[in-house]
Structure formats: structure tokens, C-alpha cells
PDB file of C-alpha atoms in Angstrom:
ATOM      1  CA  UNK R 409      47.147 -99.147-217.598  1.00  0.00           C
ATOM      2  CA  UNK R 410      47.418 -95.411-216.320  1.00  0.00           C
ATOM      3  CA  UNK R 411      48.459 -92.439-218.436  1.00  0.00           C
ATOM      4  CA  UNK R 412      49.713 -89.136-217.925  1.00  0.00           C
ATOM      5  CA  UNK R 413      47.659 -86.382-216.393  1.00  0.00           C
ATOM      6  CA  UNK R 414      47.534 -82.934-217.265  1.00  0.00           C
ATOM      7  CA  UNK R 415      49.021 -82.731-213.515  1.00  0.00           C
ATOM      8  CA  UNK R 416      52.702 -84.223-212.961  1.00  0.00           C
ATOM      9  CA  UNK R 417      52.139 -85.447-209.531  1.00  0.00           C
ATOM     10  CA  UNK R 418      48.654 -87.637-210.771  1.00  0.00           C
ATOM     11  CA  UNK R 419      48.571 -90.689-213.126  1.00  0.00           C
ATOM     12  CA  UNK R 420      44.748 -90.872-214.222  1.00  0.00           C
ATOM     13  CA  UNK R 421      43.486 -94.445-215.298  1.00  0.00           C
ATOM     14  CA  UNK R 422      40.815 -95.409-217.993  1.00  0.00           C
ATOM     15  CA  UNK R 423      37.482 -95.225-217.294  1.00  0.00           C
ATOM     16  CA  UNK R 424      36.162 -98.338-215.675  1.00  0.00           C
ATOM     17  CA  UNK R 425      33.509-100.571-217.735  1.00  0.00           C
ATOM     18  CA  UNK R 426      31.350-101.288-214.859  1.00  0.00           C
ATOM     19  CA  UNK R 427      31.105 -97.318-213.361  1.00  0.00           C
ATOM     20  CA  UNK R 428      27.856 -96.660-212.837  1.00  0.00           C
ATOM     21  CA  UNK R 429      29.014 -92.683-214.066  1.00  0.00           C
ATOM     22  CA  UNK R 430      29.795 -94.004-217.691  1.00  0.00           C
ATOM     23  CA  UNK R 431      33.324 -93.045-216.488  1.00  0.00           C
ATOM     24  CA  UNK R 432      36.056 -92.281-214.252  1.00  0.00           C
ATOM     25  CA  UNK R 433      34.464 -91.332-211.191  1.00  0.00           C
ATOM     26  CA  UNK R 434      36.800 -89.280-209.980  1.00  0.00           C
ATOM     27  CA  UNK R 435      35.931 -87.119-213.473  1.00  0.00           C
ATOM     28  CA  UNK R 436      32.347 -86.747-213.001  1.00  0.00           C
ATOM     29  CA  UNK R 437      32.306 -84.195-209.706  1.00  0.00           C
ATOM     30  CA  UNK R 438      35.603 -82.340-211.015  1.00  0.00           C
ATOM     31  CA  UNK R 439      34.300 -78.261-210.568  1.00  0.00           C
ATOM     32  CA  UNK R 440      30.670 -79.000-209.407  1.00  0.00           C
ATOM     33  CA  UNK R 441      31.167 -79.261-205.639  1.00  0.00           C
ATOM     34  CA  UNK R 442      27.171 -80.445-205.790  1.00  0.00           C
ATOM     35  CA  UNK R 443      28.289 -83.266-207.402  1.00  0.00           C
ATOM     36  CA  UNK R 444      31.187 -84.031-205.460  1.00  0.00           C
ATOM     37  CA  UNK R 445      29.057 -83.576-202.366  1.00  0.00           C
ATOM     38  CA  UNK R 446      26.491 -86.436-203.915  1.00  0.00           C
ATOM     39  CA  UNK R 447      29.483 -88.605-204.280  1.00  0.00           C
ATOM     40  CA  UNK R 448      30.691 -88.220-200.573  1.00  0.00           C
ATOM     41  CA  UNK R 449      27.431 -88.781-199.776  1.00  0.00           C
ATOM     42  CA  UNK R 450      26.869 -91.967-201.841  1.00  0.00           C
ATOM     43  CA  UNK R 451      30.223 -93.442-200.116  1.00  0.00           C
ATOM     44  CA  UNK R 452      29.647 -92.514-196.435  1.00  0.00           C
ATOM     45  CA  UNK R 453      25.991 -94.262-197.049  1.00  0.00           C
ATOM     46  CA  UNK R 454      27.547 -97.463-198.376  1.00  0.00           C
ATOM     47  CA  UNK R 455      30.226 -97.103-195.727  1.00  0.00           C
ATOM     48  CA  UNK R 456      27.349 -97.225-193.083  1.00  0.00           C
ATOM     49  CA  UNK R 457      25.534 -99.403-194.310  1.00  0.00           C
ATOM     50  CA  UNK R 458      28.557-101.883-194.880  1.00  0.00           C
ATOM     51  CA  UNK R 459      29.778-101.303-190.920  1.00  0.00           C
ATOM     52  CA  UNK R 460      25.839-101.960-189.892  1.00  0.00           C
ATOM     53  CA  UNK R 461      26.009-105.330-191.886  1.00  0.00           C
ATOM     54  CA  UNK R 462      29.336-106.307-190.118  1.00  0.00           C
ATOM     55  CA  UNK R 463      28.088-105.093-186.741  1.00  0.00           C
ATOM     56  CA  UNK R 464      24.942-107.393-187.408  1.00  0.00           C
ATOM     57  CA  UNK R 465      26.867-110.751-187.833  1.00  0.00           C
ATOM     58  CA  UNK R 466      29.274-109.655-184.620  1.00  0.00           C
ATOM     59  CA  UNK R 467      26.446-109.053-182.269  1.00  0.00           C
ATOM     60  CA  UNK R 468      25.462-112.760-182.450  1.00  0.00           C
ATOM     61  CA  UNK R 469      28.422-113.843-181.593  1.00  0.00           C
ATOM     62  CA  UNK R 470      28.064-115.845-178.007  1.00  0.00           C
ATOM     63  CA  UNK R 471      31.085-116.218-176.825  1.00  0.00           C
ATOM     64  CA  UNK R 472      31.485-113.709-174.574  1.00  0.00           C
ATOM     65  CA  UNK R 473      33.883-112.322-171.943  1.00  0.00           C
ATOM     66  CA  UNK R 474      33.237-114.286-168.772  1.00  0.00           C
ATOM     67  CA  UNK R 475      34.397-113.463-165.068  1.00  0.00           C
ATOM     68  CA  UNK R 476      36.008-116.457-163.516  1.00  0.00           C
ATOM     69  CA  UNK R 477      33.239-116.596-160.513  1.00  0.00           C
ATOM     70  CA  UNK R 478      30.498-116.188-163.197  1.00  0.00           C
ATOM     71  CA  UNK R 479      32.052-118.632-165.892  1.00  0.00           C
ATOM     72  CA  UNK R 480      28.893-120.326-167.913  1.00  0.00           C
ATOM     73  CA  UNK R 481      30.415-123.728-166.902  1.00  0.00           C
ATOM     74  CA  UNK R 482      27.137-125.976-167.967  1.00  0.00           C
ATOM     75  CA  UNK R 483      26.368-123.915-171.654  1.00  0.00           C
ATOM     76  CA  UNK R 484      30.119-124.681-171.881  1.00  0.00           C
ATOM     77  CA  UNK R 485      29.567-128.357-170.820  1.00  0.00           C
ATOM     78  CA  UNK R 486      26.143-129.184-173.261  1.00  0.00           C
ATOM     79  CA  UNK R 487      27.698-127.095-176.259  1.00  0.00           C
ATOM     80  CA  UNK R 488      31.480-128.199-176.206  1.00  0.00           C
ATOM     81  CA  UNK R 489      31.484-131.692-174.276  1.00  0.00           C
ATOM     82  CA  UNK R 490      34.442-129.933-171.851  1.00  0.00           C
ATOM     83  CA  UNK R 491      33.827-129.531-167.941  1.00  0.00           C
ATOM     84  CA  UNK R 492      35.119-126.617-166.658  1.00  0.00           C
ATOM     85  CA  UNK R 493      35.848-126.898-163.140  1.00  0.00           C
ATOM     86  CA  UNK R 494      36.285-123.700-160.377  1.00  0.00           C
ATOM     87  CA  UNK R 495      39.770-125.655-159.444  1.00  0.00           C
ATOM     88  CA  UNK R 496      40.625-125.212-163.476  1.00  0.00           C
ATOM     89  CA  UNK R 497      39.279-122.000-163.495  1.00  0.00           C
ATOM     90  CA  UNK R 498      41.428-120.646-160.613  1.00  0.00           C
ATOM     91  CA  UNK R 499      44.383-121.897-162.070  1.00  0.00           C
ATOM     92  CA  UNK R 500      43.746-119.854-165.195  1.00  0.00           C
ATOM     93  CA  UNK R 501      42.816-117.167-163.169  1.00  0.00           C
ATOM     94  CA  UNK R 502      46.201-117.257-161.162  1.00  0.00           C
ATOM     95  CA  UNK R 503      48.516-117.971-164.259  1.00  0.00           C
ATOM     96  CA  UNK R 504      47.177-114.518-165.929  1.00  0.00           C
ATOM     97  CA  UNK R 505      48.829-111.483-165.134  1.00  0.00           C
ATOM     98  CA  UNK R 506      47.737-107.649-166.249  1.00  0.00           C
ATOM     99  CA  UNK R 507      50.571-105.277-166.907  1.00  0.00           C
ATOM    100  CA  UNK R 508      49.912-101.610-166.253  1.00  0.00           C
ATOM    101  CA  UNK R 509      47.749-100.111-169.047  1.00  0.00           C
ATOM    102  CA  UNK R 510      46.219-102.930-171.417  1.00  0.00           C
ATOM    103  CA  UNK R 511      48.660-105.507-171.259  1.00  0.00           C
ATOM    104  CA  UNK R 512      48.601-109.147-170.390  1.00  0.00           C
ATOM    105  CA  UNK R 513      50.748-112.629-170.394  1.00  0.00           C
ATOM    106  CA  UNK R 514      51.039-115.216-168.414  1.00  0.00           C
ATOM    107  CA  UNK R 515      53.238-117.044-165.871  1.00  0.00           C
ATOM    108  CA  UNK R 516      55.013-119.970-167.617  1.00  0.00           C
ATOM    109  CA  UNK R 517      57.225-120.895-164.463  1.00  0.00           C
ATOM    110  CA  UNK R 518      56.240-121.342-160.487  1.00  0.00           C
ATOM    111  CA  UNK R 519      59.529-119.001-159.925  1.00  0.00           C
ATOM    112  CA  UNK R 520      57.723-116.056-161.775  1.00  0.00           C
ATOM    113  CA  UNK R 521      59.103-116.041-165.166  1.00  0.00           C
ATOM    114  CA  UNK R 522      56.339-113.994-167.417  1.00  0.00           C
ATOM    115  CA  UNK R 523      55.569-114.399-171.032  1.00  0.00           C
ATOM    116  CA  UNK R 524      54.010-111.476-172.500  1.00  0.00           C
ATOM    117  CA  UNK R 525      54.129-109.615-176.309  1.00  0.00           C
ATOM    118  CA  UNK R 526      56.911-107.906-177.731  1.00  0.00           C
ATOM    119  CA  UNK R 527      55.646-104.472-177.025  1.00  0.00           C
ATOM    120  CA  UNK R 528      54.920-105.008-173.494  1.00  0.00           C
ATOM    121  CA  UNK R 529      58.606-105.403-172.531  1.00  0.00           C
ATOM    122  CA  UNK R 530      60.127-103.486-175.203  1.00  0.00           C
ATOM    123  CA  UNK R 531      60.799-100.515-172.743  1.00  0.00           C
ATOM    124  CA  UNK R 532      62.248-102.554-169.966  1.00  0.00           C
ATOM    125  CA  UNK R 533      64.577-104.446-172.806  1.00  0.00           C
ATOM    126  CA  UNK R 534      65.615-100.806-173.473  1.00  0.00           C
ATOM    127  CA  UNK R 535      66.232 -99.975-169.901  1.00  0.00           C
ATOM    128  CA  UNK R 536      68.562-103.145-169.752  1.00  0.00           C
ATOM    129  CA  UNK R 537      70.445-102.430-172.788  1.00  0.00           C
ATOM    130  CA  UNK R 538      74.075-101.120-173.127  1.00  0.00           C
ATOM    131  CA  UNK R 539      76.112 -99.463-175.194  1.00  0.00           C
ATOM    132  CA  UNK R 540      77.466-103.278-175.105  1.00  0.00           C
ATOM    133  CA  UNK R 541      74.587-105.342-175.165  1.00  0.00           C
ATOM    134  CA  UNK R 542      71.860-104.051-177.902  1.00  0.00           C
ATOM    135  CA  UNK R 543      69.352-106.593-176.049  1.00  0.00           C
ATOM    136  CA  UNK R 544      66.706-105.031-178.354  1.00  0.00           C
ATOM    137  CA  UNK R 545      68.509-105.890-181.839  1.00  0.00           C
ATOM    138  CA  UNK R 546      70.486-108.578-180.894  1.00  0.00           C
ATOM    139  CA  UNK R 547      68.325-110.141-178.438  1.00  0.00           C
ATOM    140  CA  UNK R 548      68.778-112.380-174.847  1.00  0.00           C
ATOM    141  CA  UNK R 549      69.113-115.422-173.842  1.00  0.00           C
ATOM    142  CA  UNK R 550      69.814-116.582-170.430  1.00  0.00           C
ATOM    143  CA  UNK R 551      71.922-120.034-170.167  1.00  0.00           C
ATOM    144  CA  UNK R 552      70.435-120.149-166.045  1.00  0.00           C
ATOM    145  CA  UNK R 553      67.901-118.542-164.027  1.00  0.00           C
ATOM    146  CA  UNK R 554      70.831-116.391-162.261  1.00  0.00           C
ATOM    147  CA  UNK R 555      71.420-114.840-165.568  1.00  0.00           C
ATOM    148  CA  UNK R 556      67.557-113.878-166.061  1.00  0.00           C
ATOM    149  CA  UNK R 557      67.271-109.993-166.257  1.00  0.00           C
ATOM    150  CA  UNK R 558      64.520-108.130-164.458  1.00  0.00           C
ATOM    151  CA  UNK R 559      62.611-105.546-165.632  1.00  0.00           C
ATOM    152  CA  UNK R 560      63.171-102.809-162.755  1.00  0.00           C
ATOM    153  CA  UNK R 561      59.910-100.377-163.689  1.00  0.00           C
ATOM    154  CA  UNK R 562      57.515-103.510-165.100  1.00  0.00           C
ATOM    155  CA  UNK R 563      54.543-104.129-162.482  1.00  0.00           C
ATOM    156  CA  UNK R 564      52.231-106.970-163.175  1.00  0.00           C
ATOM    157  CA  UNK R 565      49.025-107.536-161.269  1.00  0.00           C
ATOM    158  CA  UNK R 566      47.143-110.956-160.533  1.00  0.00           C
ATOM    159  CA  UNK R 567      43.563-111.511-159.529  1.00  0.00           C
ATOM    160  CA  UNK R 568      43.805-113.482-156.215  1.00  0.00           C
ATOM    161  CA  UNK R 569      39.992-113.216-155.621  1.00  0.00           C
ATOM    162  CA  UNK R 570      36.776-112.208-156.439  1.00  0.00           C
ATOM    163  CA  UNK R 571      34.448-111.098-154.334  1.00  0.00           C
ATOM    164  CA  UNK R 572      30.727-110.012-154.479  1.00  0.00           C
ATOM    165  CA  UNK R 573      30.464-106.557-152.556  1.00  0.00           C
ATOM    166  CA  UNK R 574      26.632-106.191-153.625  1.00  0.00           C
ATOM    167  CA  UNK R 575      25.221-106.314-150.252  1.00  0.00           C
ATOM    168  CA  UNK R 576      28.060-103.854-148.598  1.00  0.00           C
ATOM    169  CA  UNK R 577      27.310-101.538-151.049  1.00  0.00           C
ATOM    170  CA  UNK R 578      23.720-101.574-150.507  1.00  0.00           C
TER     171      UNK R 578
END
């Protein structure tokens, strides 16, 4: 339970049975700026040595971010039991769209309708919006394809092929 502080605007608590200071750490720098600068050093080092731990156990991961024409379609095959074919592959490949900047979605009908995150589209909603139709706090729905809005200013790029310039380049 806390209680009151010589300072209004602070609510100190007890000191903790298991501090390794015999009390509240925050007590034992107050005035000595060596000691504070021992116990900024004590957590940056365990803050190092905490993100080197993580970054140990996420460098074996194997995953990995594969281009389509160099997908590891065998490792894929012994380790999962799933063929990957190039014809699956390209369809992946041509249902993926990148919006300008980091964005993605995908197509999710052969007339071009695009499903992407909130944020992506969030300026076009605003761009379509009205002083009567909020789009962005009441939402859209569009009973037919002719009633399907279009985002005037929203370009969206798809890989149509890869191809291996190596030699032209050499």
C-alpha cells in the first residue's frame, strides 16, 4: 500500500522484501549522483543483456522471408508434408498487392476489390466522407458493386514478374 510523500505530486511505497538495497531503491541513490549513476548502470546492463537473450532465441528462427522465384519448395515439402507448386506460388504472388509506403492486402475479388488494414484506407475513407456521410464513424456498406466507392489517391502495386538481371548487370 503507498503512503504520502514529503512531495504532493509522489506516493512512495514500502520498501520491497526481496531489494537487493535492503530498501526502496529508488531511496538508496537519492543526493549521491555516484550512486544513481551505479543504478543506471546496473539497469542498462540487465537491459542488454535481457535484449541479447531475446535476440539469441529469434536468430534461430528458420522461417524466413522467401522470394516467390527462390521459394524453399522441397525444405517446405520434407518438414511440413505440403507441396508448394510455382502455379500456387504465382497465384499468391498475383493476389498480393503493396500500397505506397509499407502497406499490403490482398485481392479478394477478380473485379479488383482490395482488402487491406484499417489504417491503410483510413485517408481515402476520409477523402470520401461528407458532411452527410461520416464513412469513418459510421462506416460503409455497399448493397452492389455500382455502389462500391473508390479511393481516388490509393495506388497499389503487384509483382507481375521476377526476373534475374545478374548477368546484364555484369
Amino acid at each position: 500500500m503507498p503512503y504520502e510523500s514529503e512531495h504532493e505530486s509522489c506516493q512512495k511505497f514500502p520498501p520491497s522484501p526481496i531489494s537487493s538495497f535492503g530498501g526502496d531503491w529508488r531511496e538508496y541513490g537519492e543526493g549521491d549522483p555516484d550512486k544513481m549513476a551505479m543504478i543506471r548502470f546496473a539497469v542498462k546492463r540487465r537491459a542488454l543483456i535481457l535484449f541479447s537473450l531475446l535476440s539469441a532465441v529469434a536468430l534461430r528462427a528458420d522461417d524466413g522471408i522467401w522470394l516467390f522465384n527462390r521459394f524453399p519448395s522441397e525444405a517446405v515439402q520434407q518438414k511440413y508434408g505440403f507441396q508448394v507448386t510455382n502455379q500456387f506460388l504465382d497465384k499468391l504472388r498475383l493476389g498480393s498487392v503493396k500500397f505506397v509506403g509499407v502497406a499490403s492486402g490482398s485481392f479478394v475479388s477478380p473485379k479488383g476489390l482490395l482488402f487491406t488494414n484499417h489504417h491503410v484506407a483510413s485517408e481515402c475513407i476520409q477523402q470520401l466522407s461528407s458532411k452527410g456521410n461520416d464513412y469513418m464513424g459510421n462506416g460503409y456498406i455497399a448493397a452492389s458493386e455500382a455502389e462500391e466507392r473508390k479511393c481516388p489517391n490509393l495506388e497499389a502495386d503487384v509483382l507481375l514478374s521476377i526476373v534475374d538481371v545478374t548477368s546484364r548487370v555484369r
